[in-house]
Short mmCIF file of C-alpha atoms in Angstrom, two decimals:
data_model
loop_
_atom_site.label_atom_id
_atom_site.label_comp_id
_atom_site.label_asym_id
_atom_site.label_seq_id
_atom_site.Cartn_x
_atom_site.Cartn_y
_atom_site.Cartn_z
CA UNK A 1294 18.60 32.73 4.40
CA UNK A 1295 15.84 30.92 5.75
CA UNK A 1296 16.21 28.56 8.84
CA UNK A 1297 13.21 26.79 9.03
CA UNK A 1298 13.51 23.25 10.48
CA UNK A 1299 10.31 22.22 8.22
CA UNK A 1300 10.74 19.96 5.34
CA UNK A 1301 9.30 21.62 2.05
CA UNK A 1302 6.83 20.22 -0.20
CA UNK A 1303 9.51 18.33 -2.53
CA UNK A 1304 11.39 17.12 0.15
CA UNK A 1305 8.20 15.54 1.89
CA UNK A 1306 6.87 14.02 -1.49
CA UNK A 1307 10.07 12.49 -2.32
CA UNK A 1308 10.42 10.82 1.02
CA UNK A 1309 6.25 9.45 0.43
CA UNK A 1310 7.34 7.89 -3.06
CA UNK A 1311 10.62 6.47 -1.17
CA UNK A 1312 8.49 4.94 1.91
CA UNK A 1313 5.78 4.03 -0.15
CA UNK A 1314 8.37 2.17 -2.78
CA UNK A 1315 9.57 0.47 0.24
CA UNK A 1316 6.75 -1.18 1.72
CA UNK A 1317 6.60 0.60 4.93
CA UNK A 1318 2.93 1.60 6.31
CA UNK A 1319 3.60 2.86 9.75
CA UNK A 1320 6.52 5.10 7.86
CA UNK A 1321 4.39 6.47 5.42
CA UNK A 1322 1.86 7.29 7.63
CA UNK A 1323 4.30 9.36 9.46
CA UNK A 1324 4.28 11.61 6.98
CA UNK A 1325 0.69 12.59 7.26
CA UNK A 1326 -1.23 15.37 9.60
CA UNK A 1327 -3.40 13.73 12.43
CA UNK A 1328 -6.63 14.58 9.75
CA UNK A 1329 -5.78 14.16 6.15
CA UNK A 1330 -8.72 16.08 3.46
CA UNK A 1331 -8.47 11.69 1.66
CA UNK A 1332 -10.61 11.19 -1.53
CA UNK A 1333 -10.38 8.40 -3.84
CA UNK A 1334 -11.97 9.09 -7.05
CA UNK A 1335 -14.56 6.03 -6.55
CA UNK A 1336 -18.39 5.74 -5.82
CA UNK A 1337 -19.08 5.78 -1.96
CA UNK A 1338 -20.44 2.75 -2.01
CA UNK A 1339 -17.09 0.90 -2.87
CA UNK A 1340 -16.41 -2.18 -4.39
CA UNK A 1341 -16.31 -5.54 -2.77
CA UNK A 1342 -13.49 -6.67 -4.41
CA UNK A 1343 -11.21 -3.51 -3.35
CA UNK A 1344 -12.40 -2.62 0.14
CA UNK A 1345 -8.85 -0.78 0.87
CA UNK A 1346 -10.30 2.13 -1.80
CA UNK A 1347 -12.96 3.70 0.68
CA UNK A 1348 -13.05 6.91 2.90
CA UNK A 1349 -10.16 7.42 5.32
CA UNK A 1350 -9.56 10.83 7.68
CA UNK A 1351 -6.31 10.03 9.64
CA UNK A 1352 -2.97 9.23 10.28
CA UNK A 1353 -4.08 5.74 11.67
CA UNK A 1354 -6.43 5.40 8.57
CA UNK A 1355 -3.48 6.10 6.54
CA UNK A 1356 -1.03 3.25 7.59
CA UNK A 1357 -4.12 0.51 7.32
CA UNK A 1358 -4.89 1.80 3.68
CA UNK A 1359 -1.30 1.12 2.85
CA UNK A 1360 -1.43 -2.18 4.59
CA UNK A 1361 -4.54 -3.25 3.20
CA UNK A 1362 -2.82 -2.49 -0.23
CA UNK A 1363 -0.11 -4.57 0.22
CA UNK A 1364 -2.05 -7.46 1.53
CA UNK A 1365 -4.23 -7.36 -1.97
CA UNK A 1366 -1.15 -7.50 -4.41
CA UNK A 1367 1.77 -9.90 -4.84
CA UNK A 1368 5.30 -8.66 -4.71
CA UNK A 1369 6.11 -9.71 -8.46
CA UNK A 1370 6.00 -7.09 -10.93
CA UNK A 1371 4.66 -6.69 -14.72
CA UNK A 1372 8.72 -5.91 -15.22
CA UNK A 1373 11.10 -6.65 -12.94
CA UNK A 1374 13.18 -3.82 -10.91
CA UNK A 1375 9.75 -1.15 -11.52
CA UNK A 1376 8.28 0.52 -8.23
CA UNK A 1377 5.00 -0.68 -7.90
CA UNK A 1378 3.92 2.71 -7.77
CA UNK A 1379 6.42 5.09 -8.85
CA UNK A 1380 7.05 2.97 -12.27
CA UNK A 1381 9.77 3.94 -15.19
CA UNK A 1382 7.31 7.05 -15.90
CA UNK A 1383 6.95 8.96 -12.60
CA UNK A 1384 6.41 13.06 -12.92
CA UNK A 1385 6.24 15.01 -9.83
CA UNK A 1386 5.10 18.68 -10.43
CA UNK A 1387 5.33 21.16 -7.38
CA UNK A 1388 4.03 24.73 -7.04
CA UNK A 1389 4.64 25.80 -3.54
CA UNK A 1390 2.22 23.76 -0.86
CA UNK A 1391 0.71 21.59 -3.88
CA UNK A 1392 2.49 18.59 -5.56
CA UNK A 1393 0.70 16.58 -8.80
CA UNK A 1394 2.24 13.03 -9.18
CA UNK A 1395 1.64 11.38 -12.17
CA UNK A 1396 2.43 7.69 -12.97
CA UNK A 1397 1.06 4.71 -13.72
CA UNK A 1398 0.56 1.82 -11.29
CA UNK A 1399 2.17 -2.17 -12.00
CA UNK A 1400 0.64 -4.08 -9.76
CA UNK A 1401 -0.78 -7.99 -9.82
CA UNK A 1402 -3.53 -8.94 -7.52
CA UNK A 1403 -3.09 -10.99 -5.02
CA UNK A 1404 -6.71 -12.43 -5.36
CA UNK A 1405 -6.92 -13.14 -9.17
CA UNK A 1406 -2.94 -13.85 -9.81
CA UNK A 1407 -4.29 -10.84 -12.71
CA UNK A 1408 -1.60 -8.53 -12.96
CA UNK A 1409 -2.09 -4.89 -14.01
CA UNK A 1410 -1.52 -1.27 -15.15
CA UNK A 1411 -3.82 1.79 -14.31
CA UNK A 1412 -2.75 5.27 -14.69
CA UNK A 1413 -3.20 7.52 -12.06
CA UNK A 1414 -3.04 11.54 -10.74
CA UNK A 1415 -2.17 11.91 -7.30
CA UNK A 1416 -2.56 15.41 -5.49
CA UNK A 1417 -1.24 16.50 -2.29
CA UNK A 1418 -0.76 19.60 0.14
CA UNK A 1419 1.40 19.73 2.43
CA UNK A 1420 1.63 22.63 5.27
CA UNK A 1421 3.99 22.25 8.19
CA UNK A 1422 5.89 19.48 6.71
CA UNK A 1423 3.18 16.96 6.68
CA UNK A 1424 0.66 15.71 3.83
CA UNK A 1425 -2.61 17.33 4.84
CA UNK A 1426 -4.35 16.62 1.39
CA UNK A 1427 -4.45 13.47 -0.16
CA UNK A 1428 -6.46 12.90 -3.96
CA UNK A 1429 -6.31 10.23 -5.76
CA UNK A 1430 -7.44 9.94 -9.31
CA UNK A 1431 -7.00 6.42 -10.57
CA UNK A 1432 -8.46 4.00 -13.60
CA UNK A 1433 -10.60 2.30 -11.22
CA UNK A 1434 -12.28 0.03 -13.30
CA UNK A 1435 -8.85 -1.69 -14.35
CA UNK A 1436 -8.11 -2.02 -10.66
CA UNK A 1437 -11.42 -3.39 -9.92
CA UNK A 1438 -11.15 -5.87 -12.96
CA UNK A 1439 -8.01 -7.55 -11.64
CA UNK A 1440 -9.22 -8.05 -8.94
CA UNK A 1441 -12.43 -9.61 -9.63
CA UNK A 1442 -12.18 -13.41 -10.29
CA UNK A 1443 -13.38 -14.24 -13.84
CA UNK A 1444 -17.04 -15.92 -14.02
#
């Protein structure tokens, strides 16, 4: 019987995808360590029309990357009642300290009115109940197209 306090790694993913469902930056950055291992699978340089996809290192970094998200997308939906980010086809996969979530992101930008679906791989570790890795592996083009304004 263990009686460690510490959350384990399903428990702390399935609290992210609840926060993050819920609109609440300063909550889901709660769930991070102080410095998070953060890669976006995207060119350094970024791209002007999605400046919250860049580099990010900590908890503070966190909660504006989720805010600058929000900002960029309306709240309507490709199909009413789907998470934003979870969607109907959400797949969580868990082996110990590492979690895979796989899904596919309904969003509409805020910029364009161009609404949206990219698939997307998220990994994570997390040690000591908080997310210390965060990987993101998302079809960054179709993001980047809806939110560039047509010529």
């Amino acid at each position: 019987m263990s009686t460690d306090p510490t959350p384990g790694t399903d428990a702390v993913v399935a609290e992210f995808v609840r926060r993050v469902g819920s609109g609440e930056p300063d909550r889901i950055a709660e769930l991070f360590a102080d410095n998070v291992d953060w890669l976006l699978d995207w060119p350094a340089e970024g791209h002007p029309s999605t400046p919250w996809i860049r580099q990010r290192s900590t908890r503070a970094d966190v909660a504006a990357h989720f805010r600058e998200l929000a900002a960029a997308h309306t709240d309507d939906h490709p199909r009413e009642g789907d998470d934003p980010v979870a969607g109907p086809d959400l797949r969580i996969l868990v082996d110990g300290p590492e979690a895979v979530l796989l899904t596919e992101i309904r969003r509409t930008a805020a910029s364009t009115g161009t609404a949206y679906r990219a698939r997307c791989a998220l990994h994570v570790t997390v040690e000591a109940g908080l997310i210390s890795r965060y990987h993101v592996y998302e079809d960054s083009l179709t993001v980047a197209r809806a939110h560039t304004a047509a010529d």
